[in-house]
Amino acid sequence: MALLRPFLPHTSLSKPLPFSLLNPTPKRNPPPPPPSTKRTIAYLSQPHKPSPQLIQLKKQSTKCHAVIETEGGVSVDEKEGTREEDHPILLGPSSLEETRGERVVVDYDWTEEWYPLYLTQNVPDDAPLGLTVFDKQVVLYRDGDGKFQCYEDRCPHRLAKLSEGQLIDGRLECLYHGWQFEGEGKCVKIPQLPANAKIPRSACVKTYEVRESQGVVWVWMSRKTPPDLSKLPWFENFARPGFQDTSTTHELPYDHSILLENLMDPAHIPISHDRTDWTAKREDAQALLFEVTERTDRGFAGWWGKEKDQSMPNFLRFDAPCVLQNNRELVDKDGEKHYFTGLFLCRPSGQGKSMLIVRFGGTKRSPLAKLFPKWYFHQNASKVFEQDMGFLSSQNEVLMKEKVPTKELYLSLKSSDTWVAEYRKWMDKVGHGMPYHFGHSTISLPEVPAVVEHAPAGLVAGLSASSPAKGGIGTMHAPNLSNRYFRHVIHCKGCSSVVKAFQAWKKALFGMALALTALAILASGRQWKAFLLVSMTLCLAGVYACSSAIAMNTTNFIRTHRRL
C-alpha cells in the first residue's frame, strides 16, 4: 500500500473516477461449487473452550470502562456487560448464519490450488532452488531446454535434499552420491551401478506440475488431481498495454495468514510507515469506509476509502488460497483512464514463516520514480516489512500460545478492520482443508507445532543475525529471517548484482586511495602532492558512497525513537 505512490503521477491524475462509475477489475474465476459442497453447522455450545487465563482476563476486563469521543464532543461510558453487537463501532456478525450461531463449511483441499513459487526473472539459471509450501519441500530448476521442473526436494536414495545439488547438462544431480534426474523425475544416472545393471524404475523422484504466468512460476500441489487451469490466477491490469511494475520477493518470519491480514489493513499504514515514502503520514490516520460487494467460497471483494472523502475509490479482492490485489482506476486531465494495482502473492512456507511476492505497477508512472534505480524501491519495500516485522511476529507468538480463534482475541473496528474480519471468517469456511488455520470462530493448530521465535526489528535483529548461536556468519550473510540480506537480496538477481557491484567498486576505490596516498608521500612537488591528496579524498568519498549503498540494501530499518 505505502509503495504504490511511485506509480502515481502527482499532477496529471487528479480526477478519480466516482465510486458509482468504477467497476471491479474482471477476473477469470472458476464456477462456484455445487450446493452439495456446502454444509451448515449449528453451534450447540461454544466451538472452543477459552483458556483459564482468557476467562480470568475477561473477568478483569469487565471492570474497564471505554470512553469514546463522539463528533459532538460528548463522552460515552460503555457499561460493563454490553454485548458486542450493541457496540456501534465494533464489527458484528456479517451474515444470518453467524447471527444464528451457525457456520457454513465448504469442501476444500489446500493441495488443489496454485501457489506462487518465485518470480520468473529471479529463478537461477545454474542452480536448483529449494522452496516450501506449508510443510512440503520442493525443488525448482530450469532444465537444459529452459523449461521449469519441480520435484519433491528429496532424493529417493538416502533422502538428501536435491536443492543442495547442482545442475549438469540440464540434469539435476544429488551431490550426496551423484544420482541425476531429468524431465518428469526420471533417474538417468547412478554412478554406483554395475556396468550392465539397469536403473530401477523406483529410482524416479516425485514431481509437481508448474506453470509460468505473467512473470510468476506457480505450482499445483496435488499429485492426485490433475491441474485445474481455471484456478491459475490471471491479472488483467498486468496484461494492459504500457503496464509497468516493480516486483520484489521477501521471506518473512510469521504465518502467511498474519501477513495477508496485515496487507489488507490500510489503517496501519499512516502509523507504522510514517514518512517511509511520499504517501504515509501519521496525521492522516483516520476512520475508513468499507463495502463488501462479494463473498464466495473462494474469497471476497469490495471497495474502501477514507471517511473524510466520503468516497471509496479502491477495490480490494482476495482469492484463494493466497492472492490479494488492490486496484484503482484514475482519469487524467485529458480524460484518459489509467490503471494501478498493488498485487500480493503470499505463499505459506512453514509454521511461522511465509514468502511474499509484491508487485506494484500501473499504466502510467510518476516521472519522479524514473529518477531512482530499481534497487532503491526494493530496499524501501524491505524497510516497510521491517517496520511491521516486530508487531507481526509477536502476534504470531500470541496466536500460537493462546490457542483460541481470533474472535476471542481481536477487538475489531468497523472503521478499520473489515477486511481482516472477512478474511478470518473465510478461514472458518475452508480452514478444515488446510494443515492448520486460525479462523474467526474456529481454529486448528499444527499437529506438531514449530518453535516460533520472536523476530525483532532494527539493531537487535542485526545482532541476532550475526550471533554464532543463531548460526550467523556475519551481519549481512547470516541465515536468519531477521536479516534483510537473507530475506530479500538472495532472492533478487537485481539486488544481488548491485550489492556485488558496489562491493567491487568499494574495494577498487579503497585500493586506489591507498596507492594515491603512497604516491602523495613520495611526491616532491607541492602541486603533485595536492593533486594526489585531492584524488585520494575523492576515492575515499566513493568508498563511503559504496558503503552507504551496500548498507541500504542489507541493513535493517531501525526506529530512531526506540531506546537501544
Coordinates of C-alpha atoms in Angstrom, one line a residue:
M1 CA 0.0 0.0 0.0
A2 CA 2.6 2.5 1.0
L3 CA 4.7 1.7 -2.0
L4 CA 2.0 2.5 -4.6
R5 CA 2.8 6.2 -4.9
P6 CA 5.9 5.8 -7.2
F7 CA 3.5 4.8 -9.9
L8 CA 1.0 7.6 -9.4
P9 CA 1.8 10.9 -11.2
H10 CA 1.5 13.9 -8.9
T11 CA -0.4 16.2 -11.2
S12 CA -1.8 14.5 -14.2
L13 CA -4.0 12.1 -12.4
S14 CA -6.1 14.4 -10.4
K15 CA -9.6 13.2 -11.2
P16 CA -10.5 9.9 -9.6
L17 CA -13.5 8.1 -11.0
P18 CA -16.7 8.5 -9.0
F19 CA -17.4 5.4 -6.9
S20 CA -20.6 4.7 -8.8
L21 CA -18.7 4.6 -12.2
L22 CA -15.9 2.3 -11.1
N23 CA -16.1 -1.4 -12.0
P24 CA -14.2 -4.1 -10.3
T25 CA -11.3 -5.4 -12.4
P26 CA -12.7 -8.5 -14.2
K27 CA -11.1 -11.8 -13.2
R28 CA -11.4 -15.3 -14.6
N29 CA -12.9 -17.1 -11.7
P30 CA -13.9 -20.8 -11.7
P31 CA -17.6 -21.6 -11.4
P32 CA -18.9 -21.8 -7.9
P33 CA -19.0 -25.3 -6.4
P34 CA -22.4 -27.1 -6.5
P35 CA -24.7 -26.6 -3.5
S36 CA -23.9 -30.0 -2.2
T37 CA -20.4 -28.9 -1.3
K38 CA -21.7 -26.6 1.4
R39 CA -22.6 -27.7 4.9
T40 CA -24.1 -25.6 7.6
I41 CA -23.1 -26.5 11.2
A42 CA -25.2 -25.1 14.1
Y43 CA -23.2 -24.5 17.3
L44 CA -24.9 -26.1 20.3
S45 CA -22.2 -24.8 22.5
Q46 CA -19.1 -22.7 22.3
P47 CA -16.9 -24.1 19.4
H48 CA -13.8 -23.7 21.5
K49 CA -13.4 -23.6 25.2
P50 CA -11.4 -20.5 26.3
S51 CA -8.3 -21.0 28.3
P52 CA -8.4 -20.3 32.1
Q53 CA -6.1 -17.3 31.5
L54 CA -8.6 -15.9 29.0
I55 CA -11.6 -16.4 31.3
Q56 CA -9.7 -14.5 34.1
L57 CA -8.8 -11.8 31.6
K58 CA -12.4 -11.3 30.6
K59 CA -13.5 -11.2 34.3
Q60 CA -10.9 -8.4 34.8
S61 CA -11.9 -6.6 31.6
T62 CA -15.5 -6.1 32.9
K63 CA -14.1 -3.5 35.3
C64 CA -12.8 -1.4 32.4
H65 CA -14.9 1.4 31.0
A66 CA -14.1 2.6 27.5
V67 CA -14.5 6.3 26.9
I68 CA -15.4 7.2 23.3
E69 CA -15.4 10.7 21.9
T70 CA -18.2 11.4 19.5
E71 CA -18.3 14.0 16.8
G72 CA -20.2 16.4 19.1
G73 CA -17.6 16.1 21.8
V74 CA -19.8 14.0 24.1
S75 CA -18.1 11.2 26.1
V76 CA -20.0 7.9 26.2
D77 CA -19.1 5.5 29.0
E78 CA -19.6 1.9 27.7
K79 CA -21.1 -0.1 30.6
E80 CA -19.9 -3.4 31.6
G81 CA -21.8 -6.4 30.2
T82 CA -22.6 -4.7 26.9
R83 CA -22.7 -7.3 24.1
E84 CA -20.5 -7.0 21.0
E85 CA -23.4 -6.4 18.7
D86 CA -24.5 -3.4 20.8
H87 CA -21.3 -1.6 20.1
P88 CA -21.9 0.8 17.2
I89 CA -18.2 1.0 16.4
L90 CA -17.3 -2.7 16.6
L91 CA -17.7 -5.3 13.9
G92 CA -20.6 -7.6 14.4
P93 CA -22.0 -10.7 12.6
S94 CA -21.8 -10.3 8.8
S95 CA -24.4 -13.0 7.8
L96 CA -27.6 -14.6 9.1
E97 CA -25.8 -17.8 9.7
E98 CA -23.3 -16.1 12.0
T99 CA -26.1 -14.3 13.8
R100 CA -27.9 -17.6 14.4
G101 CA -24.6 -19.2 15.7
E102 CA -24.2 -21.3 12.5
R103 CA -21.1 -21.8 10.4
V104 CA -21.0 -22.6 6.7
V105 CA -18.4 -25.2 5.8
V106 CA -17.3 -25.8 2.1
D107 CA -15.3 -28.7 0.6
Y108 CA -11.7 -27.5 0.4
D109 CA -8.4 -29.2 -0.2
W110 CA -5.3 -27.0 0.1
T111 CA -3.3 -29.1 -2.3
E112 CA -5.8 -28.5 -5.1
E113 CA -4.6 -24.9 -5.6
W114 CA -1.9 -23.0 -7.4
Y115 CA 0.8 -21.4 -5.2
P116 CA 3.3 -18.7 -6.2
L117 CA 6.8 -20.2 -6.1
Y118 CA 9.0 -17.5 -7.4
L119 CA 9.4 -14.5 -9.8
T120 CA 10.4 -16.0 -13.2
Q121 CA 13.2 -13.4 -13.6
N122 CA 14.8 -14.5 -10.3
V123 CA 14.9 -18.2 -10.8
P124 CA 18.6 -19.2 -11.1
D125 CA 19.9 -20.5 -14.4
D126 CA 22.7 -22.5 -13.0
A127 CA 21.5 -23.9 -9.7
P128 CA 18.4 -25.6 -8.1
L129 CA 16.1 -23.7 -5.8
G130 CA 14.7 -25.2 -2.6
L131 CA 11.3 -23.9 -1.6
T132 CA 8.4 -24.9 0.7
V133 CA 4.6 -24.8 0.5
F134 CA 3.2 -25.3 4.0
D135 CA 5.3 -28.3 5.2
K136 CA 6.0 -29.7 1.7
Q137 CA 9.6 -29.2 0.4
V138 CA 10.1 -28.8 -3.3
V139 CA 13.0 -28.0 -5.6
L140 CA 12.6 -25.8 -8.7
Y141 CA 15.1 -25.6 -11.6
R142 CA 15.4 -24.9 -15.3
D143 CA 16.4 -28.0 -17.4
G144 CA 18.6 -27.9 -20.5
D145 CA 15.7 -26.6 -22.6
G146 CA 15.0 -23.8 -20.2
K147 CA 11.8 -25.5 -19.0
F148 CA 10.8 -25.4 -15.4
Q149 CA 10.8 -28.7 -13.5
C150 CA 9.6 -29.1 -9.9
Y151 CA 10.4 -32.2 -7.8
E152 CA 9.9 -33.2 -4.2
D153 CA 13.1 -32.0 -2.5
R154 CA 14.2 -35.4 -1.5
C155 CA 16.5 -37.9 -3.3
P156 CA 14.9 -41.4 -3.4
H157 CA 18.2 -42.9 -2.5
R158 CA 19.0 -41.6 1.0
L159 CA 16.7 -38.6 1.4
A160 CA 19.3 -35.9 0.8
K161 CA 17.9 -32.5 -0.3
L162 CA 18.1 -32.2 -4.1
S163 CA 18.2 -28.4 -3.7
E164 CA 21.7 -28.8 -2.2
G165 CA 22.7 -30.4 -5.5
Q166 CA 23.9 -29.0 -8.8
L167 CA 22.9 -28.8 -12.5
I168 CA 24.9 -30.8 -15.0
D169 CA 23.9 -30.5 -18.7
G170 CA 20.4 -29.6 -17.7
R171 CA 20.0 -32.5 -15.3
L172 CA 19.6 -32.2 -11.5
E173 CA 22.3 -34.1 -9.6
C174 CA 22.2 -35.0 -6.0
L175 CA 25.6 -34.1 -4.5
Y176 CA 25.5 -36.9 -2.0
H177 CA 26.1 -39.8 -4.4
G178 CA 25.7 -38.3 -7.8
W179 CA 22.3 -39.6 -8.9
Q180 CA 20.9 -37.5 -11.7
F181 CA 17.3 -36.7 -12.7
E182 CA 15.6 -35.1 -15.6
G183 CA 12.2 -34.4 -17.2
E184 CA 9.3 -36.0 -15.3
G185 CA 11.6 -37.1 -12.4
K186 CA 13.2 -39.9 -14.3
C187 CA 16.6 -41.1 -12.8
V188 CA 19.1 -41.2 -15.7
K189 CA 22.4 -41.9 -13.9
I190 CA 23.6 -43.8 -10.8
P191 CA 27.4 -43.9 -10.7
Q192 CA 27.5 -46.8 -8.3
L193 CA 25.6 -49.2 -10.5
P194 CA 27.5 -52.2 -12.0
A195 CA 28.3 -51.9 -15.7
N196 CA 25.4 -54.0 -17.1
A197 CA 22.8 -53.1 -14.5
K198 CA 19.6 -51.1 -15.3
I199 CA 18.4 -48.2 -13.3
P200 CA 15.4 -49.4 -11.3
R201 CA 12.0 -47.7 -12.0
S202 CA 11.6 -46.9 -8.4
A203 CA 14.6 -44.6 -8.6
C204 CA 12.4 -41.8 -10.0
V205 CA 11.6 -38.7 -7.9
K206 CA 8.1 -37.4 -7.2
T207 CA 7.1 -34.4 -9.3
Y208 CA 4.8 -31.4 -9.2
E209 CA 3.1 -29.6 -12.0
V210 CA 4.3 -26.0 -12.6
R211 CA 3.2 -23.2 -14.9
E212 CA 4.7 -19.8 -15.7
S213 CA 2.2 -17.0 -15.9
Q214 CA 2.7 -13.2 -16.2
G215 CA 6.2 -13.4 -14.8
V216 CA 5.5 -15.8 -11.8
V217 CA 6.1 -19.5 -11.5
W218 CA 3.1 -21.3 -10.0
V219 CA 3.0 -24.9 -8.6
W220 CA 0.0 -27.2 -8.3
M221 CA 0.5 -29.1 -5.0
S222 CA -1.8 -32.1 -5.6
R223 CA -0.4 -35.3 -7.2
K224 CA -3.8 -37.0 -7.1
T225 CA -5.8 -34.4 -9.0
P226 CA -4.8 -33.0 -12.4
P227 CA -4.0 -29.3 -12.5
D228 CA -7.1 -27.1 -12.8
L229 CA -6.0 -24.3 -15.2
S230 CA -9.2 -22.4 -14.4
K231 CA -7.8 -21.7 -10.9
L232 CA -4.5 -20.4 -12.3
P233 CA -4.6 -16.6 -11.4
W234 CA -4.7 -14.1 -14.2
F235 CA -4.5 -10.3 -13.6
E236 CA -6.0 -8.2 -16.3
N237 CA -4.2 -5.0 -15.4
F238 CA -0.8 -6.7 -15.8
A239 CA -1.8 -7.5 -19.4
R240 CA -2.8 -3.9 -20.3
P241 CA -0.6 -2.0 -22.9
G242 CA 2.0 0.1 -21.2
F243 CA 1.7 -1.5 -17.8
Q244 CA 4.9 -1.4 -15.8
D245 CA 5.6 -2.9 -12.4
T246 CA 8.3 -3.1 -9.7
S247 CA 8.3 -6.7 -8.3
T248 CA 10.1 -7.8 -5.2
T249 CA 10.3 -11.0 -3.1
H250 CA 10.5 -11.2 0.7
E251 CA 10.9 -14.1 3.1
L252 CA 9.2 -13.2 6.4
P253 CA 9.2 -14.7 9.9
Y254 CA 5.4 -15.0 10.6
D255 CA 2.5 -17.1 9.3
H256 CA 1.0 -16.3 5.9
S257 CA -2.4 -15.6 7.3
I258 CA -0.9 -12.9 9.6
L259 CA 0.9 -11.5 6.5
L260 CA -2.3 -11.4 4.5
E261 CA -4.4 -9.6 7.1
N262 CA -1.6 -7.1 7.5
L263 CA -1.6 -6.4 3.8
M264 CA -5.4 -5.9 3.7
D265 CA -5.2 -3.5 6.6
P266 CA -4.9 0.1 5.2
A267 CA -5.5 1.6 8.6
H268 CA -2.0 0.8 9.9
I269 CA -0.1 2.5 7.1
P270 CA 0.0 6.1 8.3
I271 CA 1.2 5.0 11.8
S272 CA 3.6 2.1 11.1
H273 CA 5.0 3.5 7.9
D274 CA 5.1 7.2 8.8
R275 CA 7.3 9.2 6.3
T276 CA 8.6 6.0 4.7
D277 CA 7.7 7.3 1.2
W278 CA 5.6 10.1 -0.3
T279 CA 2.3 8.8 1.0
A280 CA 2.3 7.6 4.6
K281 CA 1.9 10.4 7.2
R282 CA 0.7 9.7 10.8
E283 CA -1.5 12.8 10.8
D284 CA -3.6 11.1 8.0
A285 CA -4.7 8.3 10.3
Q286 CA -8.5 8.3 10.3
A287 CA -11.7 6.3 10.0
L288 CA -12.1 4.3 6.8
L289 CA -15.2 3.3 4.8
F290 CA -15.7 -0.3 3.6
E291 CA -18.3 -2.0 1.5
V292 CA -18.2 -5.8 0.9
T293 CA -19.7 -6.4 -2.5
E294 CA -18.8 -10.1 -3.0
R295 CA -18.5 -13.2 -0.8
T296 CA -17.8 -16.6 -2.3
D297 CA -16.3 -19.9 -1.2
R298 CA -13.0 -18.7 -2.7
G299 CA -12.7 -15.3 -1.1
F300 CA -14.3 -11.8 -1.0
A301 CA -14.1 -8.4 -2.6
G302 CA -15.2 -4.8 -2.0
W303 CA -14.5 -1.1 -2.0
W304 CA -12.8 1.1 0.5
G305 CA -11.7 4.7 1.0
K306 CA -11.3 7.5 3.6
E307 CA -14.3 8.6 5.6
K308 CA -13.5 12.3 5.3
D309 CA -13.5 12.0 1.5
Q310 CA -16.9 10.1 1.6
S311 CA -15.7 8.0 -1.4
M312 CA -14.4 4.5 -1.9
P313 CA -12.1 4.6 -5.0
N314 CA -10.0 1.5 -4.0
F315 CA -11.1 -2.0 -5.0
L316 CA -9.8 -4.9 -3.0
R317 CA -10.0 -8.6 -3.9
F318 CA -8.9 -11.7 -2.0
D319 CA -8.8 -15.0 -3.9
A320 CA -8.0 -18.4 -2.5
P321 CA -5.6 -19.5 -1.4
C322 CA -3.2 -16.5 -1.1
V323 CA -3.8 -13.8 -3.7
L324 CA -4.6 -10.2 -2.7
Q325 CA -4.9 -7.3 -5.0
N326 CA -5.8 -3.7 -4.5
N327 CA -6.8 -1.9 -7.7
R328 CA -7.6 1.7 -8.6
E329 CA -8.6 3.5 -11.8
L330 CA -7.9 7.2 -12.3
V331 CA -8.7 9.6 -15.1
D332 CA -6.1 12.2 -16.1
K333 CA -6.8 15.8 -17.2
D334 CA -7.1 14.6 -20.8
G335 CA -9.8 12.1 -20.0
E336 CA -7.6 9.1 -20.4
K337 CA -8.1 6.3 -17.9
H338 CA -5.1 4.7 -16.1
Y339 CA -5.0 1.5 -14.0
F340 CA -3.0 0.9 -10.9
T341 CA -2.5 -2.4 -9.0
G342 CA -0.9 -3.5 -5.7
L343 CA -0.6 -7.3 -6.0
F344 CA 0.5 -9.5 -3.1
L345 CA 1.1 -13.2 -3.7
C346 CA 1.6 -14.9 -0.3
R347 CA 3.0 -18.4 -0.1
P348 CA 2.9 -20.3 3.3
S349 CA 6.4 -21.6 3.7
G350 CA 6.1 -23.4 7.0
Q351 CA 4.8 -22.7 10.5
G352 CA 5.6 -19.1 11.5
K353 CA 7.1 -18.4 8.0
S354 CA 5.9 -17.0 4.7
M355 CA 7.2 -15.8 1.4
L356 CA 5.7 -12.8 -0.4
I357 CA 5.9 -11.6 -4.0
V358 CA 5.0 -8.0 -4.2
R359 CA 4.1 -6.4 -7.5
F360 CA 3.2 -2.7 -7.7
G361 CA 2.5 -1.2 -11.1
G362 CA 0.4 0.9 -13.4
T363 CA -0.2 2.1 -16.9
K364 CA 1.3 5.4 -16.1
R365 CA 4.2 6.1 -13.8
S366 CA 5.3 9.1 -11.9
P367 CA 8.2 11.0 -13.6
L368 CA 9.9 11.3 -10.2
A369 CA 10.0 7.5 -9.9
K370 CA 12.1 7.3 -13.1
L371 CA 14.9 9.1 -11.4
F372 CA 15.5 6.3 -8.9
P373 CA 17.1 2.9 -9.6
K374 CA 15.1 -0.2 -9.1
W375 CA 17.2 -1.3 -6.1
Y376 CA 16.1 1.9 -4.3
F377 CA 12.4 0.7 -4.4
H378 CA 13.5 -2.8 -3.4
Q379 CA 15.3 -1.6 -0.2
N380 CA 12.3 0.7 0.5
A381 CA 10.0 -2.3 0.3
S382 CA 12.3 -4.2 2.7
K383 CA 12.1 -1.3 5.1
V384 CA 8.3 -1.4 5.1
F385 CA 8.2 -5.0 6.1
E386 CA 10.9 -4.4 8.8
Q387 CA 8.7 -1.7 10.3
D388 CA 5.9 -4.3 10.7
M389 CA 8.1 -7.3 11.5
G390 CA 8.3 -7.0 15.2
F391 CA 4.5 -6.5 15.6
L392 CA 3.5 -9.4 13.3
S393 CA 6.0 -11.9 14.7
S394 CA 4.8 -11.1 18.2
Q395 CA 1.2 -11.5 17.0
N396 CA 2.2 -14.9 15.7
E397 CA 3.5 -15.9 19.1
V398 CA 0.3 -14.9 20.9
L399 CA -1.9 -16.9 18.5
M400 CA 0.2 -20.0 19.0
K401 CA 0.2 -19.5 22.7
E402 CA -3.4 -18.7 23.4
K403 CA -4.8 -21.4 21.0
V404 CA -8.2 -19.7 20.6
P405 CA -9.9 -18.2 17.5
T406 CA -9.3 -14.5 16.6
K407 CA -12.8 -13.6 17.7
E408 CA -11.8 -14.1 21.3
L409 CA -8.6 -12.1 20.9
Y410 CA -9.2 -9.3 18.4
L411 CA -11.1 -6.1 19.1
S412 CA -12.2 -5.3 15.6
L413 CA -13.5 -1.9 14.5
K414 CA -15.9 -1.3 11.6
S415 CA -13.8 1.7 10.6
S416 CA -10.5 -0.2 10.1
D417 CA -10.8 -4.0 10.4
T418 CA -13.5 -5.0 7.9
W419 CA -11.2 -6.9 5.6
V420 CA -9.4 -8.7 8.4
A421 CA -12.6 -10.0 9.8
E422 CA -13.8 -11.1 6.3
Y423 CA -10.6 -13.0 5.8
R424 CA -10.7 -14.8 9.2
K425 CA -14.4 -15.7 8.6
W426 CA -13.4 -17.1 5.2
M427 CA -10.9 -19.2 7.1
D428 CA -13.8 -20.6 9.1
K429 CA -15.3 -22.0 5.9
V430 CA -12.2 -23.6 4.5
G431 CA -9.7 -24.0 7.3
H432 CA -10.6 -27.6 7.9
G433 CA -9.0 -28.3 4.5
M434 CA -5.6 -26.8 5.5
P435 CA -2.8 -28.2 7.6
Y436 CA -3.7 -25.7 10.2
H437 CA -5.6 -22.4 10.4
F438 CA -6.6 -19.5 12.6
G439 CA -10.2 -18.6 11.9
H440 CA -12.6 -16.0 13.3
S441 CA -14.6 -18.6 15.3
T442 CA -12.6 -21.8 14.7
I443 CA -9.0 -22.9 15.0
S444 CA -7.0 -26.0 14.2
L445 CA -3.4 -26.0 15.3
P446 CA -0.5 -27.9 13.7
E447 CA -0.1 -31.5 14.9
V448 CA 3.5 -30.8 15.8
P449 CA 3.8 -27.0 16.5
A450 CA 7.1 -25.5 15.4
V451 CA 9.1 -23.3 17.7
V452 CA 8.1 -19.7 16.8
E453 CA 10.8 -17.3 17.6
H454 CA 10.1 -13.6 18.0
A455 CA 11.8 -11.6 15.2
P456 CA 12.8 -8.2 16.5
A457 CA 13.4 -5.3 14.1
G458 CA 16.3 -2.9 13.9
L459 CA 19.6 -3.2 15.8
V460 CA 18.5 -6.2 17.8
A461 CA 17.8 -8.1 14.6
G462 CA 21.2 -7.3 13.2
L463 CA 23.0 -8.5 16.4
S464 CA 20.8 -11.6 16.4
A465 CA 21.6 -12.4 12.8
S466 CA 25.3 -12.1 13.4
S467 CA 25.4 -14.2 16.6
P468 CA 27.0 -17.7 16.3
A469 CA 24.3 -19.1 18.5
K470 CA 21.8 -18.3 15.7
G471 CA 24.0 -19.9 13.0
G472 CA 25.2 -16.5 11.8
I473 CA 28.4 -15.9 9.9
G474 CA 28.3 -12.1 9.8
T475 CA 25.6 -9.4 9.9
M476 CA 25.0 -9.4 6.2
H477 CA 25.2 -13.0 5.2
A478 CA 23.6 -14.5 8.3
P479 CA 21.0 -17.2 7.5
N480 CA 18.3 -15.6 9.7
L481 CA 14.9 -14.3 8.7
S482 CA 15.5 -11.2 10.7
N483 CA 18.3 -10.2 8.2
R484 CA 17.4 -8.2 5.1
Y485 CA 20.1 -9.8 3.0
F486 CA 18.7 -13.3 3.7
R487 CA 15.1 -12.2 3.5
H488 CA 15.3 -10.3 0.1
V489 CA 18.7 -9.9 -1.5
I490 CA 19.4 -13.6 -2.1
H491 CA 16.0 -13.9 -3.8
C492 CA 16.6 -11.0 -6.2
K493 CA 19.0 -11.2 -9.0
G494 CA 19.0 -7.4 -9.5
C495 CA 19.8 -6.5 -5.8
S496 CA 22.4 -9.3 -5.6
S497 CA 24.3 -8.0 -8.6
V498 CA 24.0 -4.4 -7.3
V499 CA 25.5 -5.4 -4.0
K500 CA 28.3 -7.3 -5.7
A501 CA 29.0 -4.3 -7.9
F502 CA 29.1 -1.8 -5.0
Q503 CA 31.4 -4.2 -3.1
A504 CA 33.8 -4.5 -6.1
W505 CA 33.8 -0.7 -6.6
K506 CA 34.4 -0.2 -2.8
K507 CA 37.5 -2.5 -2.9
A508 CA 38.8 -0.8 -6.1
L509 CA 38.4 2.7 -4.8
F510 CA 39.9 1.8 -1.4
G511 CA 42.9 0.3 -3.2
M512 CA 43.3 3.4 -5.4
A513 CA 43.1 5.6 -2.2
L514 CA 46.0 3.7 -0.6
A515 CA 48.0 3.9 -3.8
L516 CA 47.4 7.7 -4.1
T517 CA 48.3 8.2 -0.5
A518 CA 51.6 6.4 -1.1
L519 CA 52.3 8.5 -4.2
A520 CA 51.5 11.6 -2.3
I521 CA 54.1 10.7 0.3
L522 CA 56.7 10.0 -2.3
A523 CA 55.9 13.1 -4.5
S524 CA 58.3 16.0 -4.1
G525 CA 56.3 18.8 -5.8
R526 CA 53.6 20.6 -3.8
Q527 CA 51.2 20.7 -6.7
W528 CA 51.5 16.9 -7.3
K529 CA 51.0 16.3 -3.5
A530 CA 47.9 18.4 -3.5
F531 CA 46.5 16.7 -6.7
L532 CA 47.2 13.3 -5.3
L533 CA 45.6 14.1 -1.9
V534 CA 42.5 15.5 -3.5
S535 CA 42.2 12.4 -5.7
M536 CA 42.7 10.2 -2.6
T537 CA 39.9 12.2 -0.9
L538 CA 37.5 11.7 -3.8
C539 CA 38.3 7.9 -3.8
L540 CA 37.5 7.7 -0.1
A541 CA 34.3 9.6 -0.7
G542 CA 33.5 7.0 -3.3
V543 CA 34.2 4.3 -0.7
Y544 CA 31.8 5.9 1.7
A545 CA 29.1 6.2 -1.0
C546 CA 29.5 2.5 -1.9
S547 CA 29.4 1.5 1.7
S548 CA 26.2 3.5 2.2
A549 CA 24.6 1.9 -0.9
I550 CA 25.5 -1.6 0.4
A551 CA 24.1 -0.7 3.8
M552 CA 20.8 0.5 2.3
N553 CA 20.4 -2.9 0.6
T554 CA 21.5 -5.1 3.5
T555 CA 20.9 -3.3 6.8
N556 CA 17.6 -3.5 8.7
F557 CA 15.5 -0.4 9.4
I558 CA 15.8 1.0 13.0
R559 CA 13.2 3.2 14.5
T560 CA 15.1 6.3 15.8
H561 CA 12.8 6.9 18.7
R562 CA 13.5 3.4 20.2
R563 CA 15.7 3.2 23.3
L564 CA 18.5 0.9 22.2

